[in-house]
Structures are given as C-alpha cells and as structure tokens.
Amino acid sequence: PPLSALSGRSQSSATGRTGTPSSTSNQSRYDSSLGILTKKFVNILKASPESTLDLNRAAMELGVQKRRIYDITNVLEGIGLLLKQGKNHVSWNDSPPEAVTRTPTTA
C-alpha cells in the first residue's frame, strides 16, 4: 500500500496539497491556531441564546474538526469557565473560581 495509507494521511487534493483532511483546508496556520479559534469560539458562545452552545454548530461555523472544539472546551472547562451541558453542549460557568475572575494587581 502507499505510504499515505499507512500513515493515515490522505492523498493530494485538487490543490496539490497533502495531509489530513483538517490540514488541507484553505485556512492559514494563523487562522486555525488554537488561540484565534478560542477567541472566535468565545464570541460564538457570547452570541448564543442563553449562553449555551451546541459544539457541532461551533465546529461548523469555525470550519474545523470537532476535535479542535474539544481542545478549546477542555481547557476552558479545566480552568472553570465552561460547564458541560450534556454530550454536545456547553455553557458559561456562572460561578467561576475566584482565581479566574480576579484581575492581576501591579505592585
């Protein structure tokens, strides 16, 4: 079998690029960086009714694989900003830990 079949990578597309499906999109590396995606995710969540977001919708709006959405939600949940609301929904944590809400003071 071709090396690409063994490595799990797709063959080249019409654009001549190779790689996994997520890496062959027209987005630049900057546009798909986790930091930029997190900012866009937060904006989508802020605009959502009742501050609850369907993760499938977020993945579709951002044009990324759901795995990238999980990367974002796992970090935000880990620091106490998000709560899971079932399998595919998240919402803001109305009572985040004090360390997250506190602004740094300068001495």
Coordinates of C-alpha atoms in Angstrom, one line a residue:
P1 CA 0.0 0.0 0.0
P2 CA 1.1 3.6 -0.5
L3 CA 2.9 5.3 2.4
S4 CA 0.0 7.7 2.8
A5 CA -2.4 4.8 3.5
L6 CA -0.1 3.5 6.2
S7 CA 0.4 6.9 7.9
G8 CA -3.3 7.7 7.9
R9 CA -2.8 10.7 5.6
S10 CA -4.9 11.5 2.6
Q11 CA -3.7 11.7 -1.0
S12 CA -3.1 15.1 -2.6
S13 CA -6.2 17.1 -3.4
A14 CA -7.0 19.2 -6.4
T15 CA -4.9 22.0 -4.9
G16 CA -1.8 19.7 -4.8
R17 CA -1.6 19.7 -1.1
T18 CA -1.4 16.6 1.0
G19 CA -2.2 15.9 4.6
T20 CA -5.1 15.1 6.9
P21 CA -8.5 16.5 5.9
S22 CA -8.2 19.2 8.5
S23 CA -4.8 20.4 7.2
T24 CA -5.9 20.6 3.6
S25 CA -8.4 23.4 4.2
N26 CA -7.8 26.9 2.8
Q27 CA -7.3 28.4 6.2
S28 CA -3.8 29.7 7.1
R29 CA -2.0 28.3 10.1
Y30 CA -2.6 31.6 11.9
D31 CA -6.4 31.5 11.2
S32 CA -6.6 27.9 12.6
S33 CA -4.3 28.5 15.6
L34 CA -5.8 27.4 18.9
G35 CA -5.7 31.0 20.3
I36 CA -7.6 32.5 17.4
L37 CA -10.1 29.7 17.4
T38 CA -10.6 30.1 21.1
K39 CA -11.4 33.8 20.6
K40 CA -13.8 33.0 17.8
F41 CA -15.4 30.2 19.9
V42 CA -15.9 32.6 22.9
N43 CA -17.6 35.1 20.5
I44 CA -19.9 32.5 19.2
L45 CA -20.8 31.4 22.8
K46 CA -21.4 35.0 23.9
A47 CA -23.8 35.5 21.0
S48 CA -25.7 32.2 21.7
P49 CA -29.1 32.3 23.3
E50 CA -28.9 31.6 27.0
S51 CA -25.1 31.4 26.7
T52 CA -25.4 27.7 25.7
L53 CA -23.6 26.4 22.6
D54 CA -24.0 23.2 20.5
L55 CA -20.5 22.0 19.8
N56 CA -21.5 20.7 16.4
R57 CA -22.7 24.2 15.4
A58 CA -19.4 25.7 16.7
A59 CA -17.3 23.3 14.6
M60 CA -19.4 24.0 11.5
E61 CA -19.2 27.8 12.0
L62 CA -15.5 27.8 12.6
G63 CA -14.8 25.3 9.8
V64 CA -12.8 22.9 12.0
Q65 CA -12.9 19.3 13.1
K66 CA -14.8 18.7 16.3
R67 CA -11.5 17.6 17.9
R68 CA -10.3 21.2 17.8
I69 CA -13.5 22.3 19.6
Y70 CA -12.8 19.7 22.3
D71 CA -9.3 21.1 22.7
I72 CA -10.9 24.5 23.4
T73 CA -13.7 23.3 25.7
N74 CA -11.4 21.1 27.7
V75 CA -9.1 24.0 28.5
L76 CA -11.9 26.4 29.3
E77 CA -13.7 23.7 31.4
G78 CA -10.4 22.9 33.2
I79 CA -9.9 26.4 34.3
G80 CA -13.6 26.7 35.4
L81 CA -15.0 28.9 32.8
L82 CA -17.3 26.4 31.0
L83 CA -19.7 23.7 32.1
K84 CA -20.7 20.7 30.1
Q85 CA -24.5 20.6 29.5
G86 CA -24.9 17.1 28.1
K87 CA -22.9 15.4 25.4
N88 CA -22.6 18.2 22.8
H89 CA -23.5 21.4 24.7
V90 CA -21.5 23.8 26.9
S91 CA -22.4 26.9 28.8
W92 CA -20.6 29.6 30.8
N93 CA -20.0 28.8 34.4
D94 CA -21.9 31.5 36.3
S95 CA -19.7 30.9 39.3
P96 CA -16.1 30.6 38.0
P97 CA -13.3 30.1 40.5
E98 CA -12.0 33.3 42.1
A99 CA -8.5 32.9 40.6
V100 CA -10.0 33.0 37.1
T101 CA -12.1 36.1 37.7
R102 CA -9.6 38.1 39.7
T103 CA -7.6 40.7 37.8
P104 CA -3.8 40.8 38.4
T105 CA -2.6 43.7 40.5
T106 CA 0.6 45.6 40.0
A107 CA 2.9 46.2 42.9

